[in-house]
PDB file of C-alpha atoms in Angstrom:
ATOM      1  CA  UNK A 362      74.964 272.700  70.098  1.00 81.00           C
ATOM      2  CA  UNK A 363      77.793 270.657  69.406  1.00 85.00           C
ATOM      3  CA  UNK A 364      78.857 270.485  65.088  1.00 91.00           C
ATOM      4  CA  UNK A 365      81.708 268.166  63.601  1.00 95.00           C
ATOM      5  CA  UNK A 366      82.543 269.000  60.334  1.00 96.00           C
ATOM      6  CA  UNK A 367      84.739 265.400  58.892  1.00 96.00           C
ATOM      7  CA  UNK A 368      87.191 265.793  55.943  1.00 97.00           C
ATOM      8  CA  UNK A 369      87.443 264.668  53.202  1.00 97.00           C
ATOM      9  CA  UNK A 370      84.343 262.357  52.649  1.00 95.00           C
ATOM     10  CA  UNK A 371      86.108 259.812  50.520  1.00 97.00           C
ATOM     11  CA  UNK A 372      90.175 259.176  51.026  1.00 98.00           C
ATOM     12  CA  UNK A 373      91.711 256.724  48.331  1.00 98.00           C
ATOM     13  CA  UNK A 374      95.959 255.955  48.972  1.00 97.00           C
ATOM     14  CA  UNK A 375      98.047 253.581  47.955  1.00 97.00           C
ATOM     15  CA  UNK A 376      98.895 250.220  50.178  1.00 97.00           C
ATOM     16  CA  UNK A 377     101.613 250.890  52.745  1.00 97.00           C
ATOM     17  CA  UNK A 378     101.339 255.086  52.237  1.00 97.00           C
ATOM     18  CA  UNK A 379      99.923 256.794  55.165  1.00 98.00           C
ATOM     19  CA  UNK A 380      96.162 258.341  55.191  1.00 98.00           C
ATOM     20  CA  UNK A 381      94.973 261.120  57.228  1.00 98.00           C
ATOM     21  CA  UNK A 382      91.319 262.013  58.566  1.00 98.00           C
ATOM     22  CA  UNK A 383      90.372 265.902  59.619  1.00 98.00           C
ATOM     23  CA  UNK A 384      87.783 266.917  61.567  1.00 98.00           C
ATOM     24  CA  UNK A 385      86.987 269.765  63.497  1.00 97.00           C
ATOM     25  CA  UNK A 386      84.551 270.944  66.122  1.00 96.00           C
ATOM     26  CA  UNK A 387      82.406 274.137  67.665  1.00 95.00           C
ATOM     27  CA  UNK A 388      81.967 273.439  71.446  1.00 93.00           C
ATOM     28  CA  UNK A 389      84.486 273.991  73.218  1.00 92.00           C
ATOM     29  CA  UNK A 390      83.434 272.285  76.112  1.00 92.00           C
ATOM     30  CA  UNK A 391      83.722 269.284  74.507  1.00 93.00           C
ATOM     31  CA  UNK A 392      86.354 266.865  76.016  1.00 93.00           C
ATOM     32  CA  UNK A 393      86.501 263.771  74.429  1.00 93.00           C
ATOM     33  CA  UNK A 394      87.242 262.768  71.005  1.00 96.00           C
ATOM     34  CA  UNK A 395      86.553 258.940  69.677  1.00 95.00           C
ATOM     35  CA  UNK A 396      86.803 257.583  66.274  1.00 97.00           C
ATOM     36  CA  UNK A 397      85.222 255.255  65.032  1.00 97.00           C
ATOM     37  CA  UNK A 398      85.816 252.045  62.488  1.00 97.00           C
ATOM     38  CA  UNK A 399      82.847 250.492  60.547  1.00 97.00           C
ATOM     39  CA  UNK A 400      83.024 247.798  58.110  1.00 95.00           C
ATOM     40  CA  UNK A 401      80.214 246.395  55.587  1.00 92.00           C
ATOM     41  CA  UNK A 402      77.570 245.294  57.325  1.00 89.00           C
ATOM     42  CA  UNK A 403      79.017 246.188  61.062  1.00 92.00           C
ATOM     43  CA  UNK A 404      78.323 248.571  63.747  1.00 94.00           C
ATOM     44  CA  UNK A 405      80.798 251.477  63.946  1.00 95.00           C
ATOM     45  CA  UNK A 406      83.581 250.044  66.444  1.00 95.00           C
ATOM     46  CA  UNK A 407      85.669 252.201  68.885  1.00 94.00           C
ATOM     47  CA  UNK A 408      89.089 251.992  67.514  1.00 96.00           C
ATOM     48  CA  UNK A 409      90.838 255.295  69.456  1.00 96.00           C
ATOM     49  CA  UNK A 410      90.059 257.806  71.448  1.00 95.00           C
ATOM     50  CA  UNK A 411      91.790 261.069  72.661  1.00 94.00           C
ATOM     51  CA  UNK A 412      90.520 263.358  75.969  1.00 91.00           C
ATOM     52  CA  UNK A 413      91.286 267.130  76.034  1.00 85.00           C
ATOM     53  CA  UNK A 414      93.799 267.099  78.310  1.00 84.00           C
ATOM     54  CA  UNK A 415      96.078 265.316  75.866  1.00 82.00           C
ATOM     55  CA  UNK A 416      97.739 266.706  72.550  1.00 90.00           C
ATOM     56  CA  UNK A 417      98.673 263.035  70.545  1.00 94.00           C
ATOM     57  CA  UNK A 418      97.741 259.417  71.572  1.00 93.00           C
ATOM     58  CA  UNK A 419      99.455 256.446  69.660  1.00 96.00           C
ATOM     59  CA  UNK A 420      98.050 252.229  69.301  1.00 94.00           C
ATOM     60  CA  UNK A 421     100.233 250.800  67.341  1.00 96.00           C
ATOM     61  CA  UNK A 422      99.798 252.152  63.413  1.00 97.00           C
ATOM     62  CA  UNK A 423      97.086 254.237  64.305  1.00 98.00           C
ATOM     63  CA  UNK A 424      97.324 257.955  66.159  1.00 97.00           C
ATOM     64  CA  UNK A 425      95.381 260.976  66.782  1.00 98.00           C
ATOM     65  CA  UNK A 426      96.258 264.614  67.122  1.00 97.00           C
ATOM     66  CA  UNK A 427      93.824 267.233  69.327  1.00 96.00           C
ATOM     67  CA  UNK A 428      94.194 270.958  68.577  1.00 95.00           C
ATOM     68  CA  UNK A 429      92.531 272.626  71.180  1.00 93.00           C
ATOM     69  CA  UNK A 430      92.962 276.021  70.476  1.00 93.00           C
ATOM     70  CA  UNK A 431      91.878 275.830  66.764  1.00 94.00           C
ATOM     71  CA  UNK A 432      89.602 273.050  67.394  1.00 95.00           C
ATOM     72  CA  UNK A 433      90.872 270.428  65.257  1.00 96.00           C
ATOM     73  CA  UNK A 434      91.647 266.807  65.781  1.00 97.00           C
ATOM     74  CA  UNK A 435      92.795 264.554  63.062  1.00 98.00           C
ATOM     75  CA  UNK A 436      93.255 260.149  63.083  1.00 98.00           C
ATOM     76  CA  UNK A 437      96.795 259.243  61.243  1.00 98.00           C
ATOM     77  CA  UNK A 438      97.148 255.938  59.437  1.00 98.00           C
ATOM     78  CA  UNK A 439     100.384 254.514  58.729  1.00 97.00           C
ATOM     79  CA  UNK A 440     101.918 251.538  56.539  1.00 97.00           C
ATOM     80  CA  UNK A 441      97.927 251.228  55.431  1.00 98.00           C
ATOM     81  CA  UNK A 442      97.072 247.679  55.035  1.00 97.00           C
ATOM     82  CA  UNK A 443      93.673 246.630  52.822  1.00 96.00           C
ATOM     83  CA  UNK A 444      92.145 245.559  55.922  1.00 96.00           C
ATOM     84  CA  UNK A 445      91.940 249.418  56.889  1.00 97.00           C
ATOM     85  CA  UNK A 446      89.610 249.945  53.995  1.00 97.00           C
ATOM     86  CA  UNK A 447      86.125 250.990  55.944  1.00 97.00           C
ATOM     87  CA  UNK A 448      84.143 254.635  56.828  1.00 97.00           C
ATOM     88  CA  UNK A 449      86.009 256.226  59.589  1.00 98.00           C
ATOM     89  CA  UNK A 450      83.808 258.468  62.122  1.00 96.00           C
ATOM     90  CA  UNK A 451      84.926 260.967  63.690  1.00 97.00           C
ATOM     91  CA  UNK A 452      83.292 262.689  66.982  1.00 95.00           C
ATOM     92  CA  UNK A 453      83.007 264.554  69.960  1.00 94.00           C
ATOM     93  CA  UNK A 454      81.190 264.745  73.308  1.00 91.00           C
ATOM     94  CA  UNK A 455      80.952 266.833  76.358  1.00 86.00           C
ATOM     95  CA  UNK A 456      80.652 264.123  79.653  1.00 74.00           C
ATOM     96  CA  UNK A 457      77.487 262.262  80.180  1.00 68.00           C
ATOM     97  CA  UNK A 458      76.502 263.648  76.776  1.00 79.00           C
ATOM     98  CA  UNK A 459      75.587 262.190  73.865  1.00 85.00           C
ATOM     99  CA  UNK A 460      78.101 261.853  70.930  1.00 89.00           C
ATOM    100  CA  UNK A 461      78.058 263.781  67.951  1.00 91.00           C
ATOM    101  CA  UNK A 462      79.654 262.320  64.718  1.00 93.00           C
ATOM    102  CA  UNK A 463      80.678 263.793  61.571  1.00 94.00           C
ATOM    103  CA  UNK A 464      79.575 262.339  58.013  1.00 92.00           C
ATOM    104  CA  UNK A 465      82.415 259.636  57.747  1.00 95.00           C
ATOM    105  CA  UNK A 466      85.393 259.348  55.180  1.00 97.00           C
ATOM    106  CA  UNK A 467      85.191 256.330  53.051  1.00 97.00           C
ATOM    107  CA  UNK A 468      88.451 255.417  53.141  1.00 98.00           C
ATOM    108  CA  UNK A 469      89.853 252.628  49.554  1.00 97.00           C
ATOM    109  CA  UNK A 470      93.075 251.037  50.263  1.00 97.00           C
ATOM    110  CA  UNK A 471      94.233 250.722  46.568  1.00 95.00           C
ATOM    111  CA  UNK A 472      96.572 247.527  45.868  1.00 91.00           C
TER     112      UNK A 472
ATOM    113  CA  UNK B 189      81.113 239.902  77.220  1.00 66.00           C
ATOM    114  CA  UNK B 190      78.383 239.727  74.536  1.00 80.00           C
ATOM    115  CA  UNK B 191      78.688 243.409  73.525  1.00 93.00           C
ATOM    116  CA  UNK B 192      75.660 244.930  72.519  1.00 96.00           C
ATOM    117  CA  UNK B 193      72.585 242.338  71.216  1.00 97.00           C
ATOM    118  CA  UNK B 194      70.273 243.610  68.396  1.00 97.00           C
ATOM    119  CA  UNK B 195      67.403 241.768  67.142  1.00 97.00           C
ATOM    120  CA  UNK B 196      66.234 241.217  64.448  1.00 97.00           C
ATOM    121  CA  UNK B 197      69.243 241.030  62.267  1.00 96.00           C
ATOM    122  CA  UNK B 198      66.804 241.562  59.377  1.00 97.00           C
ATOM    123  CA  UNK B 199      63.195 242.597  59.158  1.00 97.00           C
ATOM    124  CA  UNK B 200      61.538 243.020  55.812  1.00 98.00           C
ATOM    125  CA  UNK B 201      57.673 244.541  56.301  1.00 97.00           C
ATOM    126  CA  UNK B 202      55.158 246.211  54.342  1.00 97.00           C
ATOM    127  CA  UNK B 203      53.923 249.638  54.763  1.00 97.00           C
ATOM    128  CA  UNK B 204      52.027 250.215  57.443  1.00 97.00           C
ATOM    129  CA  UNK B 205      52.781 247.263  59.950  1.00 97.00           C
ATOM    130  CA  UNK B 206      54.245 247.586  63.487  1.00 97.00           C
ATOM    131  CA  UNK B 207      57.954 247.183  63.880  1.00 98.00           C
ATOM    132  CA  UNK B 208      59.753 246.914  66.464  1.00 98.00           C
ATOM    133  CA  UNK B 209      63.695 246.274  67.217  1.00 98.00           C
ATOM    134  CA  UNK B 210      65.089 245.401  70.443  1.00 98.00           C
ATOM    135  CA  UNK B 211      68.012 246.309  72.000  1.00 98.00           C
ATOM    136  CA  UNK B 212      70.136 244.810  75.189  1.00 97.00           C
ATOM    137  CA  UNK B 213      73.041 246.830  76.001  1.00 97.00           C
ATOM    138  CA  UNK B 214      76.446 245.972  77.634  1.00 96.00           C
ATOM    139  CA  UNK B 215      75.840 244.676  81.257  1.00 94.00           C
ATOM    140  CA  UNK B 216      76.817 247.885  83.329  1.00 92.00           C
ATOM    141  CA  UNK B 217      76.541 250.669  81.101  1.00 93.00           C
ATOM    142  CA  UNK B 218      74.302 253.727  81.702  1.00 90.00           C
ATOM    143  CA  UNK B 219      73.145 254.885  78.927  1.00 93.00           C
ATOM    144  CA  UNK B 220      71.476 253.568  75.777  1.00 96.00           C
ATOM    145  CA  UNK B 221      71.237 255.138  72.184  1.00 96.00           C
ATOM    146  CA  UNK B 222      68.934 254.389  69.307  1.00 97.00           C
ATOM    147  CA  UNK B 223      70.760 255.430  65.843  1.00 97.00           C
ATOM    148  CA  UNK B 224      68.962 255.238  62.207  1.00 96.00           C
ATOM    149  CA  UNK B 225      71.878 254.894  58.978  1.00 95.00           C
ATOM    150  CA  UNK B 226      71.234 255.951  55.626  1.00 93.00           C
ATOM    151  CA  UNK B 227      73.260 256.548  52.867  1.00 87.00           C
ATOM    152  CA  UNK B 228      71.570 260.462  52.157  1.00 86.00           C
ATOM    153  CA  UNK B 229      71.525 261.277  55.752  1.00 86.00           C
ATOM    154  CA  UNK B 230      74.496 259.262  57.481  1.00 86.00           C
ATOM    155  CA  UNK B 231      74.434 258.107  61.211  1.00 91.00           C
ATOM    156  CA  UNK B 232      71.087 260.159  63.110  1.00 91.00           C
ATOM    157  CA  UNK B 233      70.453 259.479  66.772  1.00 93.00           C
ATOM    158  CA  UNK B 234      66.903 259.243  67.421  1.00 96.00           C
ATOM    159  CA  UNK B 235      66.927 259.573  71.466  1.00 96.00           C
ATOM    160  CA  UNK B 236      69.180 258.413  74.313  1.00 94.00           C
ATOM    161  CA  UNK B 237      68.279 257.174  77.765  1.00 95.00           C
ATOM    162  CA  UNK B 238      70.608 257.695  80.702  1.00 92.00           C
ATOM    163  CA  UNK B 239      69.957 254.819  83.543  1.00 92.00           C
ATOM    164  CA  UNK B 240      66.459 253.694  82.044  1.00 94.00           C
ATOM    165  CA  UNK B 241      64.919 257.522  81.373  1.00 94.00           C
ATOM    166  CA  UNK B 242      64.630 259.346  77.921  1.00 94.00           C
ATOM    167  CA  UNK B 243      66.923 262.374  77.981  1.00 93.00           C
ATOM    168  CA  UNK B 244      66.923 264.194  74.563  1.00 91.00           C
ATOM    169  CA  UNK B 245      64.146 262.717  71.770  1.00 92.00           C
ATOM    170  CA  UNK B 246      64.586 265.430  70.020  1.00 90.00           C
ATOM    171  CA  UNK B 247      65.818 262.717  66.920  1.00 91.00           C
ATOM    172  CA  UNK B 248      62.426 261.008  66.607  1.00 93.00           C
ATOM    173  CA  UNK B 249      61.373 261.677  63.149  1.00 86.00           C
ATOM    174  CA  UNK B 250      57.939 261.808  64.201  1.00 85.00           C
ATOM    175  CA  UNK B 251      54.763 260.069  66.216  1.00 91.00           C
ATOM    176  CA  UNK B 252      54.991 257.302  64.275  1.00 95.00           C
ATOM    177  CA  UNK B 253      58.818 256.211  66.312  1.00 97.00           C
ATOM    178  CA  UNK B 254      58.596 255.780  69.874  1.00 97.00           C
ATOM    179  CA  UNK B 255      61.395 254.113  72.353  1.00 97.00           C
ATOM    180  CA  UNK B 256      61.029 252.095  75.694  1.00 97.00           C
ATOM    181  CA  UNK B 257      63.369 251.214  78.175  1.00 97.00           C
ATOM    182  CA  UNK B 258      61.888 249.195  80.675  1.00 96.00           C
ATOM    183  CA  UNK B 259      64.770 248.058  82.898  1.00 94.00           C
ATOM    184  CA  UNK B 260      68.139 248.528  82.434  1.00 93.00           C
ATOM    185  CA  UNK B 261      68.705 245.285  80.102  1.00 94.00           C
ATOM    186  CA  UNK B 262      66.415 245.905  77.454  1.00 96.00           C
ATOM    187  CA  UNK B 263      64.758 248.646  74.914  1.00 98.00           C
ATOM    188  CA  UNK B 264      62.742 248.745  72.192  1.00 98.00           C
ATOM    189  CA  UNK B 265      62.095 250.885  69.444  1.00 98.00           C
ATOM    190  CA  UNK B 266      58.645 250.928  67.677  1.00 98.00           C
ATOM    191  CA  UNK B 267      57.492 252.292  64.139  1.00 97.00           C
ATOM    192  CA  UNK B 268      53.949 251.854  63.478  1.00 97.00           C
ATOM    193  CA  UNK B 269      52.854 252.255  61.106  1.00 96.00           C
ATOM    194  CA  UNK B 270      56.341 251.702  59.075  1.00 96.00           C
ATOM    195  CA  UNK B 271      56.228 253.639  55.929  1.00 96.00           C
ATOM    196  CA  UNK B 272      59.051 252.840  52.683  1.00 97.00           C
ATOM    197  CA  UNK B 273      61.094 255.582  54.239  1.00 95.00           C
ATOM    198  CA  UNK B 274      61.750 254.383  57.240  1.00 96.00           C
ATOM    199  CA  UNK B 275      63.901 251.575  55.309  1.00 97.00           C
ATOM    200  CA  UNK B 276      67.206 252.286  57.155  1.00 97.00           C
ATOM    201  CA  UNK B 277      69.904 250.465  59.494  1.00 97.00           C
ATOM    202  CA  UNK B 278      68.555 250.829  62.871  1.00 98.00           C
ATOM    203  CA  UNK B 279      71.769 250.635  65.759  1.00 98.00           C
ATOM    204  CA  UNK B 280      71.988 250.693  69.028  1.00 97.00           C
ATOM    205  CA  UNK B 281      74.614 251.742  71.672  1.00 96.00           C
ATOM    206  CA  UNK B 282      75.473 251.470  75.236  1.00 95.00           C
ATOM    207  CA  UNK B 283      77.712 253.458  76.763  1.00 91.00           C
ATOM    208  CA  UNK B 284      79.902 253.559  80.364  1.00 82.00           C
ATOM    209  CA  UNK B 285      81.163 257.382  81.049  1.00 79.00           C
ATOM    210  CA  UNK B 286      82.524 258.003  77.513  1.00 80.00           C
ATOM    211  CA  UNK B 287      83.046 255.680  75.525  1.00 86.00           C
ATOM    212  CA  UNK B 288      80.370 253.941  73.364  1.00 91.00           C
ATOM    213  CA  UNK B 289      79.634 250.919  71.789  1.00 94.00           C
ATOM    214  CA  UNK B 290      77.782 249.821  69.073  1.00 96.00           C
ATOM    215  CA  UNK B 291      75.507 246.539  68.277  1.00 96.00           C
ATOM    216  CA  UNK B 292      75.571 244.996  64.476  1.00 95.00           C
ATOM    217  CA  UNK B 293      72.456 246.742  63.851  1.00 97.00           C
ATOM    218  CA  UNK B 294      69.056 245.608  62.260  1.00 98.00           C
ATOM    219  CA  UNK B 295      68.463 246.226  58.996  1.00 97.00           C
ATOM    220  CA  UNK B 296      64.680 247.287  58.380  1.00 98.00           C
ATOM    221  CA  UNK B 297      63.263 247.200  54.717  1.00 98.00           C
ATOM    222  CA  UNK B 298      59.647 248.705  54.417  1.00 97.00           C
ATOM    223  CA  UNK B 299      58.072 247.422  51.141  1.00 96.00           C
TER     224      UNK B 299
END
């Protein structure tokens, strides 16, 4: 079955430096690549997603890159604010199949 | 839209009492997810339905969990009897096609 290995497990940078999330996958069927957002006492919340048929997808001062071939995708912050301080989950998914997430990367937007 | 409606917010029980956490999904979606939280163990999904029928349980810890979905606006999951080590955040998810989304959760603390 599907494994997503999520790198590193804790991120700390600076206010207004960039921060970058890794993750990588095993199936290769899988097609679609969300991340997730969750704060203190919330639910994870959707805050990107990328589809295999795409190699970079951009909302505002968030992106993420898909490496098909080595299996990699990776979420890019930028200009890092302290409301972006939360655990990031990556994941991936085959259609009409569950989700698999990786461990999470507590991410500490220092002041 | 609501989003996805958990209840209770907060249960606090002692060992070996019934619990059980409902769930209504997003009006629409197709498939419904039960996910436990820890700390040591991260985000686990216990089982999935797709359009009101179990798919893959193979997340239930054990006997003691067991899942309902009666109609497409409502599940429930059910520990009895709860044991200490069930203590946990309990979330559920609905999904349409791909992407999924999560409700706030229920926190469960078994004394």
């Amino acid at each position: 079955g599907e494994n997503v290995e999520q790198h590193p497990s804790t991120l700390s940078v600076q206010e207004g430096d960039s921060a970058v999330i890794k993750c990588t996958y095993s199936d290769s069927a899988s097609n679609y690549f969300p991340w997730y957002k969750q704060e203190l006492g919330k639910g994870p919340q959707l805050i990107i997603d990328i589809r295999s048929n795409v190699g970079e997808k951009k909302d505002q001062r968030i992106a993420v890159t898909l490496n098909k071939t080595a299996k990699h995708f990776s979420l890019h912050i930028t200009e890092t604010q302290p409301e972006d301080s939360a655990v990031y989950f990556c994941a991936a998914s085959k259609r009409d199949d569950k989700i698999i997430f990786g461990k999470g990367t507590r991410l500490h937007i220092l002041p | 839209d609501a989003g996805v409606i958990q209840s209770p917010r907060h249960e606090v029980t002692e060992m070996g009492q019934e619990v059980t956490l409902r769930c209504k999904p997003i009006s629409g979606h197709n498939s419904l997810f039960w996910y436990r939280q820890t700390m040591m163990r991260g985000l686990e999904l216990l089982i999935y339905f797709n359009n009101n029928v179990p798919i893959d349980d193979s997340g239930m810890p054990e006997d003691r969990f067991s899942a309902k979905m009666p109609n497409a606006s409502f599940s429930t999951l059910k520990i009895q009897p709860s044991e200490p080590r069930d203590s946990a955040v309990y979330f559920c998810a609905s999904t349409l096609g791909n992407e999924q989304f999560f409700g706030p959760g229920t926190r469960l603390t078994v004394l």
